[in-house]
Tab-separated table of C-alpha atoms in Angstrom:
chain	number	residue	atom	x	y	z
Y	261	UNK	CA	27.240	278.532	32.981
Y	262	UNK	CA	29.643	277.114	35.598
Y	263	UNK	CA	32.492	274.606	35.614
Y	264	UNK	CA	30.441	273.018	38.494
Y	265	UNK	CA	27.456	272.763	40.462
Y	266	UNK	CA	26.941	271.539	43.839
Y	267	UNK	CA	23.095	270.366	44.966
Y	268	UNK	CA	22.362	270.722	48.341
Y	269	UNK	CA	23.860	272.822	50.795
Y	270	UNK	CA	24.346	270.575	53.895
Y	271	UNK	CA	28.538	269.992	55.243
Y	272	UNK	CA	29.103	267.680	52.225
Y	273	UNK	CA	27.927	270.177	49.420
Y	274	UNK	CA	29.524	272.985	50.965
Y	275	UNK	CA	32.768	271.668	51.516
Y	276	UNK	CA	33.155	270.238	47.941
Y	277	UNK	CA	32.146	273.405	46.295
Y	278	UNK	CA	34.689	275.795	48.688
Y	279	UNK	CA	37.270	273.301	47.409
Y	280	UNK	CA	36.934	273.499	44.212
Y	281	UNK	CA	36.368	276.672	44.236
Y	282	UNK	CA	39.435	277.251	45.909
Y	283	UNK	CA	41.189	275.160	43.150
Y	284	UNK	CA	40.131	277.968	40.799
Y	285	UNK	CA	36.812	276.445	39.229
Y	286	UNK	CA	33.457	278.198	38.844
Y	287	UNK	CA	30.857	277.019	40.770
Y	288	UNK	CA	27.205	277.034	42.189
Y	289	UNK	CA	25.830	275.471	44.852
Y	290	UNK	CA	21.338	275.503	44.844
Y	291	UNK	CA	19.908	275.112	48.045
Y	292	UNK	CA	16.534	274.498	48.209
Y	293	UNK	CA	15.975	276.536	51.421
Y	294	UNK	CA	17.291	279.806	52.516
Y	295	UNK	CA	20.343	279.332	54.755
Y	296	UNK	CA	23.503	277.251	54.324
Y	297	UNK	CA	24.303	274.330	56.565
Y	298	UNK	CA	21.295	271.208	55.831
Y	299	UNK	CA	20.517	269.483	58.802
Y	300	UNK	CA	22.896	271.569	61.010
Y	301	UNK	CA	20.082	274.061	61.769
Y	302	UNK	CA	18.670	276.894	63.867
Y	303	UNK	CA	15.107	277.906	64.247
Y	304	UNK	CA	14.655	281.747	65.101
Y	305	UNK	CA	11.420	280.876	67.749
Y	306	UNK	CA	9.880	283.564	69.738
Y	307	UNK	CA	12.572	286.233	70.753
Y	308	UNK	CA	15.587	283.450	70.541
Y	309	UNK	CA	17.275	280.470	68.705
Y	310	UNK	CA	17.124	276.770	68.839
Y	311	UNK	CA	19.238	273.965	66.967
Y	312	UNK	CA	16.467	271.712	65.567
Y	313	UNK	CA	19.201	269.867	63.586
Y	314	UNK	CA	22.333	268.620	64.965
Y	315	UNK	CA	22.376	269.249	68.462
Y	316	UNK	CA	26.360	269.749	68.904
Y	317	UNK	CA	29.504	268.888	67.311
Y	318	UNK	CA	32.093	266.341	68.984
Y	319	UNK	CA	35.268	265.048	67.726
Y	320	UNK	CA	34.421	261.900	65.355
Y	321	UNK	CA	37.299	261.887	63.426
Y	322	UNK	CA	40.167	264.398	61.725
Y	323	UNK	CA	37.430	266.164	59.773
Y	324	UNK	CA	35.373	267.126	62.541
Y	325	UNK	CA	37.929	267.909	64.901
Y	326	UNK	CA	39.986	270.401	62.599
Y	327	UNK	CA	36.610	272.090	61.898
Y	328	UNK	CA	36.139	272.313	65.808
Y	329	UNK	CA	39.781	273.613	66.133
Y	330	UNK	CA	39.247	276.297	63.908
Y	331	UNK	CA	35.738	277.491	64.924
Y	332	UNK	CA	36.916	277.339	68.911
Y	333	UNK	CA	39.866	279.714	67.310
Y	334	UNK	CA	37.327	281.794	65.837
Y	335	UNK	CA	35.398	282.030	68.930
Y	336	UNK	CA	32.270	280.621	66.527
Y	337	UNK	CA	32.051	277.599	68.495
Y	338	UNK	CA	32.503	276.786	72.371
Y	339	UNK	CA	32.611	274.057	74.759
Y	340	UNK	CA	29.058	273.611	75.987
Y	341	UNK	CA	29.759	270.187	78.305
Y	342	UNK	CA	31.930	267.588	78.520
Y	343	UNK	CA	29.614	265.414	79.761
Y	344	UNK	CA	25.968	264.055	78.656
Y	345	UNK	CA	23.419	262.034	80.410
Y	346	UNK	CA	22.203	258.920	79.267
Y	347	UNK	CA	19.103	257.840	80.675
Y	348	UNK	CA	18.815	253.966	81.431
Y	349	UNK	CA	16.434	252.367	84.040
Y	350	UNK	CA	15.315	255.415	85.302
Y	351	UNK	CA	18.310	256.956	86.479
Y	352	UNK	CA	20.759	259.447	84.274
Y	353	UNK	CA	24.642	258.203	84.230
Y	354	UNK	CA	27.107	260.737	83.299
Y	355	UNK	CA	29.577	259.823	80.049
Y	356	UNK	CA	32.428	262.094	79.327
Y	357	UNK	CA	31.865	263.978	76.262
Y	358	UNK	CA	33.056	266.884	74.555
Y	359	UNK	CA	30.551	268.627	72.927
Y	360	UNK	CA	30.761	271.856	71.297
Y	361	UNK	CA	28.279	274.583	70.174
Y	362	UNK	CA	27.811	277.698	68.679
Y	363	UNK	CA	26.224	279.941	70.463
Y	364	UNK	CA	24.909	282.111	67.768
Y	365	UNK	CA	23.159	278.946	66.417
Y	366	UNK	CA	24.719	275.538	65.220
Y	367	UNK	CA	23.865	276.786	61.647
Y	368	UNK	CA	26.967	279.308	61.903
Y	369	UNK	CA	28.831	276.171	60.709
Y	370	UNK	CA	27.498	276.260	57.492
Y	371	UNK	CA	27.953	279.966	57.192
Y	372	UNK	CA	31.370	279.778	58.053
Y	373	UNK	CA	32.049	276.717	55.589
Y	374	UNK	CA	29.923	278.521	52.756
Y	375	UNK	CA	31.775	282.231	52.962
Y	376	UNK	CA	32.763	283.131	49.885
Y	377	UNK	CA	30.693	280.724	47.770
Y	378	UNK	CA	27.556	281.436	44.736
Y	379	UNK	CA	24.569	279.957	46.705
Y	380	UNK	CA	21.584	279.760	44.690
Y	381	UNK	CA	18.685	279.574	47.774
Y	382	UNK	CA	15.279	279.100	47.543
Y	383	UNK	CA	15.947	276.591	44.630
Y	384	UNK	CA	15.072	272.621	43.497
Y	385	UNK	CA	16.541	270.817	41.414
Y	386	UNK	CA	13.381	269.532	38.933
Y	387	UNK	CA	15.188	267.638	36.408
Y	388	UNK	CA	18.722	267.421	34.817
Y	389	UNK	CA	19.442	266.678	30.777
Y	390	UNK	CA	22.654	266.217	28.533
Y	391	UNK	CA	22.789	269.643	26.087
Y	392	UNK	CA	23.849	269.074	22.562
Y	393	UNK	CA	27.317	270.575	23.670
Y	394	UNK	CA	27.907	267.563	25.991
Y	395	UNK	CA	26.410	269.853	29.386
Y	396	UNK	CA	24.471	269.052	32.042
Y	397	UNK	CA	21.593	271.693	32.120
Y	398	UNK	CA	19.637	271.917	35.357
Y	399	UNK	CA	15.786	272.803	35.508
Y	400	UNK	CA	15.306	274.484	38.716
Y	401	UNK	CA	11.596	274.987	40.557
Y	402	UNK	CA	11.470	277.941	43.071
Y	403	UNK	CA	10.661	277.568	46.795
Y	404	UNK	CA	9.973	280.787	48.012
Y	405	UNK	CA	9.261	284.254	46.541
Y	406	UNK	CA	13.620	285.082	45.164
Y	407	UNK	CA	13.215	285.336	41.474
Y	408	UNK	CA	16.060	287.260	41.495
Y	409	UNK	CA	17.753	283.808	39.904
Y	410	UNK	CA	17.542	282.204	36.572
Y	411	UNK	CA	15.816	279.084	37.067
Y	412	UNK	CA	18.203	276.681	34.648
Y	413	UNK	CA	21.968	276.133	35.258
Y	414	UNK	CA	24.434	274.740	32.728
Y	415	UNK	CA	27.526	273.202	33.983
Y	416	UNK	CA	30.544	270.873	32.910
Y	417	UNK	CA	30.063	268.587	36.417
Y	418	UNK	CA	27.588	268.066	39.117
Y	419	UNK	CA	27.848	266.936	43.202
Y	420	UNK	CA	24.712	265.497	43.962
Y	421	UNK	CA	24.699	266.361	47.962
Y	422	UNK	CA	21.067	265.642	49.066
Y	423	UNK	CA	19.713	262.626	50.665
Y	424	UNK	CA	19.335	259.660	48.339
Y	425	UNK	CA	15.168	259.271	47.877
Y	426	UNK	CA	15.986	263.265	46.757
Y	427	UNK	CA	18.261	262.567	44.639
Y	428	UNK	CA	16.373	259.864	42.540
Y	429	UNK	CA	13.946	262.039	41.791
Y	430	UNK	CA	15.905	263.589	38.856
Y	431	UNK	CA	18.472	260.713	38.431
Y	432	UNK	CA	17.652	258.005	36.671
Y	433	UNK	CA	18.639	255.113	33.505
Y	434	UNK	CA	17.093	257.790	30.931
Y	435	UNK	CA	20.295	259.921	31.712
Y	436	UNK	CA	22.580	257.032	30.479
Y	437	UNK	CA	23.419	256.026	34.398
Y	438	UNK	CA	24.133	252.358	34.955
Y	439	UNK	CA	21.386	250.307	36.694
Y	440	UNK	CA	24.210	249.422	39.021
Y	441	UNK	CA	24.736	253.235	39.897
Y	442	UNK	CA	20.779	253.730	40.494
Y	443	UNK	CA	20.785	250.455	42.401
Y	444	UNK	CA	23.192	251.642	45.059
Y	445	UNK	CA	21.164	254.922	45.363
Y	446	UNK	CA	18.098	253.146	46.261
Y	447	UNK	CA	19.288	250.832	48.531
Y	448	UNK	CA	20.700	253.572	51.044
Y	449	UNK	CA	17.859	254.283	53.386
Y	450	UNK	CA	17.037	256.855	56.362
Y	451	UNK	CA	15.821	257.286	59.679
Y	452	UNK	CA	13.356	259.855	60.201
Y	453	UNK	CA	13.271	262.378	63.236
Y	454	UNK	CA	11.158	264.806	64.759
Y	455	UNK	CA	12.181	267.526	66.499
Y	456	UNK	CA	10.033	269.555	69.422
Y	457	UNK	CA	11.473	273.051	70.169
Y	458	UNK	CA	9.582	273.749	73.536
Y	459	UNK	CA	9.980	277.412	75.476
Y	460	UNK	CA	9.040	277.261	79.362
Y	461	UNK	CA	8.162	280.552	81.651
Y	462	UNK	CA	11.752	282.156	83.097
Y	463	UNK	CA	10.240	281.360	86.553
Y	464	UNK	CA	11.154	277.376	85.783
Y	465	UNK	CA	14.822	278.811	86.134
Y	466	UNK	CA	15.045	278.032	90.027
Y	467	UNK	CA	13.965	274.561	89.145
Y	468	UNK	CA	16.422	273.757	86.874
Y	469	UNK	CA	19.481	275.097	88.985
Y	470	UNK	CA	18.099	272.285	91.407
Y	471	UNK	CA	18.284	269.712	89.512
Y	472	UNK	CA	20.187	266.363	90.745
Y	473	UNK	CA	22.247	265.398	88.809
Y	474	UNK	CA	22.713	268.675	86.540
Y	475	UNK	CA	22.444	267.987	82.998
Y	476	UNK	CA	22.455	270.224	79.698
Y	477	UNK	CA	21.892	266.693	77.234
Y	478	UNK	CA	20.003	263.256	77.902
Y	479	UNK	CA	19.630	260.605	75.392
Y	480	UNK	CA	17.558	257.743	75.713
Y	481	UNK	CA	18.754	254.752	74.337
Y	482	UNK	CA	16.580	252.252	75.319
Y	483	UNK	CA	13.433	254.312	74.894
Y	484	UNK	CA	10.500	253.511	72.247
Y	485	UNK	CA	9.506	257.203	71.587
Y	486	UNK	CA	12.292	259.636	72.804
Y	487	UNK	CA	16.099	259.700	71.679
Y	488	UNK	CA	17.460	263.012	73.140
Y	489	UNK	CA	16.797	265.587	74.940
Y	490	UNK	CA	18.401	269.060	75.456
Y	491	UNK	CA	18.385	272.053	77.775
Y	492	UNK	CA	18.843	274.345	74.354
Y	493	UNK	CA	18.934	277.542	75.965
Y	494	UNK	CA	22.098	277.057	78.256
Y	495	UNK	CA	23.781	277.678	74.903
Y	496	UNK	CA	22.791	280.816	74.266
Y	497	UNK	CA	23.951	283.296	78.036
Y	498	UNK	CA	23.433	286.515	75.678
Y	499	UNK	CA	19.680	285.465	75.088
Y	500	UNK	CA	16.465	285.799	76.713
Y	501	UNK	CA	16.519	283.603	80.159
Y	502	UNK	CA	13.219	281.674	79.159
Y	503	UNK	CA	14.285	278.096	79.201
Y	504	UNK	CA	14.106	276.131	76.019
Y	505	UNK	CA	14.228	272.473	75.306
Y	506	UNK	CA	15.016	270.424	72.059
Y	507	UNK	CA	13.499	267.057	72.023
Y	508	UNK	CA	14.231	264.392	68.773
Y	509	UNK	CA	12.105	261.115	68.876
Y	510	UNK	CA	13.569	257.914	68.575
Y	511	UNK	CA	13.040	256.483	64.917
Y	512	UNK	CA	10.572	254.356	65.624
Y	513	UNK	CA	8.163	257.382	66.754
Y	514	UNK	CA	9.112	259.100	63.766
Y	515	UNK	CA	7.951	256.535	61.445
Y	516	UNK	CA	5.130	256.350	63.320
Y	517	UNK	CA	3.572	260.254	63.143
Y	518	UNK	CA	5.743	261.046	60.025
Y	519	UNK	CA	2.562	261.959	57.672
Y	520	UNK	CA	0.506	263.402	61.148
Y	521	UNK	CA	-1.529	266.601	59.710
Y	522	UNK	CA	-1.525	268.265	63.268
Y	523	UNK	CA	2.554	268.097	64.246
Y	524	UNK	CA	1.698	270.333	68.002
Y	525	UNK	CA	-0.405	267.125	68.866
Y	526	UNK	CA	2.533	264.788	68.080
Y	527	UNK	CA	5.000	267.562	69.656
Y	528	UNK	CA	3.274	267.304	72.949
Y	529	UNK	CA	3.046	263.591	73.371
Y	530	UNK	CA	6.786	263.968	73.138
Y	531	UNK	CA	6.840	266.556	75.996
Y	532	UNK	CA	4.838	264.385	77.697
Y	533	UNK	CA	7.175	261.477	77.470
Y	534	UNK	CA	10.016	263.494	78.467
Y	535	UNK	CA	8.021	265.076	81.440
Y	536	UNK	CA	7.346	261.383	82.959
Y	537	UNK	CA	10.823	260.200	82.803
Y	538	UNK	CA	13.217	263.937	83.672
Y	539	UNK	CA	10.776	267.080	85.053
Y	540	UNK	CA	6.667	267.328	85.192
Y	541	UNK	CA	6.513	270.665	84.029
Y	542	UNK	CA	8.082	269.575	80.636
Y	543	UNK	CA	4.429	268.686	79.340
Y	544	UNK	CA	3.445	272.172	80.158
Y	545	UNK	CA	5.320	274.585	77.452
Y	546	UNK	CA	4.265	278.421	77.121
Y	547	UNK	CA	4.792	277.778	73.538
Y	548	UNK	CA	6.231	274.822	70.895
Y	549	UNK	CA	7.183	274.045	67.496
Y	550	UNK	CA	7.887	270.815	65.589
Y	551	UNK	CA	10.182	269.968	62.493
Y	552	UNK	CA	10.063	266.779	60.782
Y	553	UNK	CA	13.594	265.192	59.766
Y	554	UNK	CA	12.277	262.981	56.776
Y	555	UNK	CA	16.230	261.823	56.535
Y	556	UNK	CA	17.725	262.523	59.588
Y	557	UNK	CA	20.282	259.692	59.625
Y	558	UNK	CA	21.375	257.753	56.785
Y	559	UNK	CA	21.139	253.690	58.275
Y	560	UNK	CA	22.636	252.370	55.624
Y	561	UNK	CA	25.493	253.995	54.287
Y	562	UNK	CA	27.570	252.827	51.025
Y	563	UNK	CA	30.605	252.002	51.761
Y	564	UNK	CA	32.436	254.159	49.291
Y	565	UNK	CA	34.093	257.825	50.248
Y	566	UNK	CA	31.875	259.593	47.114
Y	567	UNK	CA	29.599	257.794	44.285
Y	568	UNK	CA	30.545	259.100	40.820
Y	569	UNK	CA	28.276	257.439	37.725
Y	570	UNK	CA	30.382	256.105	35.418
Y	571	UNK	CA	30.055	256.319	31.207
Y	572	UNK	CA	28.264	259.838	31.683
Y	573	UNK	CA	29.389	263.260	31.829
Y	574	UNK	CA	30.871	264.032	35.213
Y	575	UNK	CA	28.388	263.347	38.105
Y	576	UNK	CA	28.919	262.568	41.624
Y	577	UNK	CA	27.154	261.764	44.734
Y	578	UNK	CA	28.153	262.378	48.324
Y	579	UNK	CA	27.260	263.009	51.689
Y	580	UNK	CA	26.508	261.253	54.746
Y	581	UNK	CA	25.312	258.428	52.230
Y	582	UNK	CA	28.976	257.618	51.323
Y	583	UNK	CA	30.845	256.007	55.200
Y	584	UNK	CA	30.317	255.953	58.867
Y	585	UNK	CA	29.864	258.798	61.402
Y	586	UNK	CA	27.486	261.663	60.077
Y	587	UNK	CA	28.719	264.966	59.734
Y	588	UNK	CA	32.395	263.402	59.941
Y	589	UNK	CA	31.497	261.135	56.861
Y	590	UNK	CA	30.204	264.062	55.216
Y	591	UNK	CA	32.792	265.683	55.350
Y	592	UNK	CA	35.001	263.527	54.261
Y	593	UNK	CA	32.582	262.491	51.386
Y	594	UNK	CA	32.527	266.786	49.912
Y	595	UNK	CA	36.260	266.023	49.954
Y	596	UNK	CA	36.515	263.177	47.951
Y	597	UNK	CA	33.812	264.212	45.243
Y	598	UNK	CA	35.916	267.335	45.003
Y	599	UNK	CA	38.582	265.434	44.427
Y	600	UNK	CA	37.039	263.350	41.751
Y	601	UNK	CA	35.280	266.208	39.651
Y	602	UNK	CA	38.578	267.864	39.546
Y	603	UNK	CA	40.370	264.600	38.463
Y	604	UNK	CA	37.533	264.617	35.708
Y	605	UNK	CA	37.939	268.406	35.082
Y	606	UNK	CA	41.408	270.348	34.741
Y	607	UNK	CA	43.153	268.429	37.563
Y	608	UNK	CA	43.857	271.642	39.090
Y	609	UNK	CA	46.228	272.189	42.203
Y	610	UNK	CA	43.705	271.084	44.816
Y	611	UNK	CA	44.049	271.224	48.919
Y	612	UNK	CA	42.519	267.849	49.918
Y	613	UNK	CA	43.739	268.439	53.642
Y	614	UNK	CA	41.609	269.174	56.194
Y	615	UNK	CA	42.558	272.818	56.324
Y	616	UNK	CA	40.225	275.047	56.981
């Protein structure tokens, strides 16, 4: 039993759960895979890392940039350009750009965000009822082999911090939420992504020190089938010197392979797109993998800082669903459903700055 649980794990779970913990509340956070962080990722691929997720962090707003202050401080992140390509017309034109990185892997923002928190990993949320004790109890379905866990929480308040579609799978009128409330859930809708993490032979070095103009990150704005494009290993000096490259696909490409049974095949027409437009050896990788981003950027957001459902026990959504700008509006959003659970709660003492 905890005063509060968090679902979901990504920058806006996290952050709401650390506050309120903070505050002096019990709570849980279940995370349906086994690291912290959501779509800030790393894959561990053949002897190194690769951010599959978000590619970088750059100052969108106060939220962002205090994080970046204090991670630069802690010498978790760095400054990996500042300047990216953008590739129009065939040529690349440089735009300023500070971008920073971690160079132990981008997910090292979650872990520093989710020290000191009860993270339930390797669990789903399956359904959530009222108890007779006016509770919510969660049912939770295992996703990998920790049964270390009890697989049902009770708690006084819940942050729903998953991607909308996920969310409606366990929220619905039944519960006593307003049509209104489900209404704005279901209208919030997502671009899909896929991500190619490609690994080249160390040899392909020399060629890349030749390039003209140099360039760590490309995005492609006006392209059908790629968006960006990344030289993933320059982040990483400590690391094996094999080059690696990150490639997302534009949405449209992602909507079109999203169900694809064989993702290597889609993977490598990607590759091949990049190879035509930046370097030829780019369709010619030693070794790949592919993730697919089923809600890699909310299109749609509400335009509300946090989505609590009214006439029920205390329930909240939030996340990059809730405002403009991503990881900035997620943020923001874990700060404001914090806010509101505790307003619900014991309106405890509660840091709402952006503190870290």
């Amino acid at each position: 039993m905890f005063d509060v649980v968090a679902i979901g794990a990504g920058m806006a779970g996290l952050i709401c759960a650390r506050q309120l913990r903070l505050a002096g509340y019990s709570v849980a956070v279940v995370e349906k895979s086994r690291g912290p962080g959501g779509r800030v990722a790393t894959r561990r691929v053949h002897g190194t890392r690769a951010d599959h997720g978000a590619r970088y962090l750059e100052p969108q707003g106060d939220a962002v940039q205090a994080l970046i202050d204090v991670l630069v401080d802690r010498q978790i992140l760095k400054l990996w350009t500042d300047s990216v390509g953008e590739f129009r017309e065939g040529e690349i034109s440089s735009i300023p750009s500070s971008c920073y990185v971690a160079p132990a892997g981008m997910n090292a923002v979650g872990k520093y965000i989710a020290e000191g928190l009860d993270i339930w990993y390797g669990r789903r949320v399956k359904a959530i009822s009222r108890t007779e004790s006016e509770m919510w109890h969660l049912s939770l379905e295992v996703t990998d082999d920790n049964l270390d866990l009890p697989q049902e929480l009770i708690a006084k308040a819940v942050v729903v911090a998953i991607p909308a579609p996920q969310a409606l799978m366990f929220l619905d009128t039944e519960l006593g939420f307003s049509s209104d409330f489900i209404d704005k859930l279901r209208s919030v809708e997502y671009d899909a992504c896929i991500t190619v993490m490609a690994g080249y032979s160390a040899e392909r070095n020399s060629d890349l020190s030749n390039l003209n103009p140099q360039w760590k990150s490309v995005s492609f704005p006006d392209d059908s089938d790629l968006s960006w494009i990344g030289l993933d290993s320059s982040k990483r000096l400590d690391d094996p010197q094999q080059p690696v490259f990150v490639v997302h696909s534009s949405a449209n490409f992602a909507d079109r392979f999203l169900e694809a049974t064989d993702l290597n095949i889609i993977g490598q027409e990607l590759l091949d797109r990049a190879s035509e437009h930046l370097i030829p050896w780019l369709k010619e990788p030693e070794w790949l993998q592919v993730h697919r981003w089923r809600y890699a950027f909310c299109r749609n957001p509400l335009p509300v800082s946090c989505l609590p459902a009214a006439g029920t026990l205390p329930l909240v959504c939030a996340g990059d669903l809730c405002g403009e700008g991503q990881i900035e509006a997620a943020l923001r959003s874990g700060l404001a459903a914090a806010n509101w659970v505790n307003s619900q709660l014991q309106n405890l003492p509660l840091d709402s700055s952006l503190n870290w």
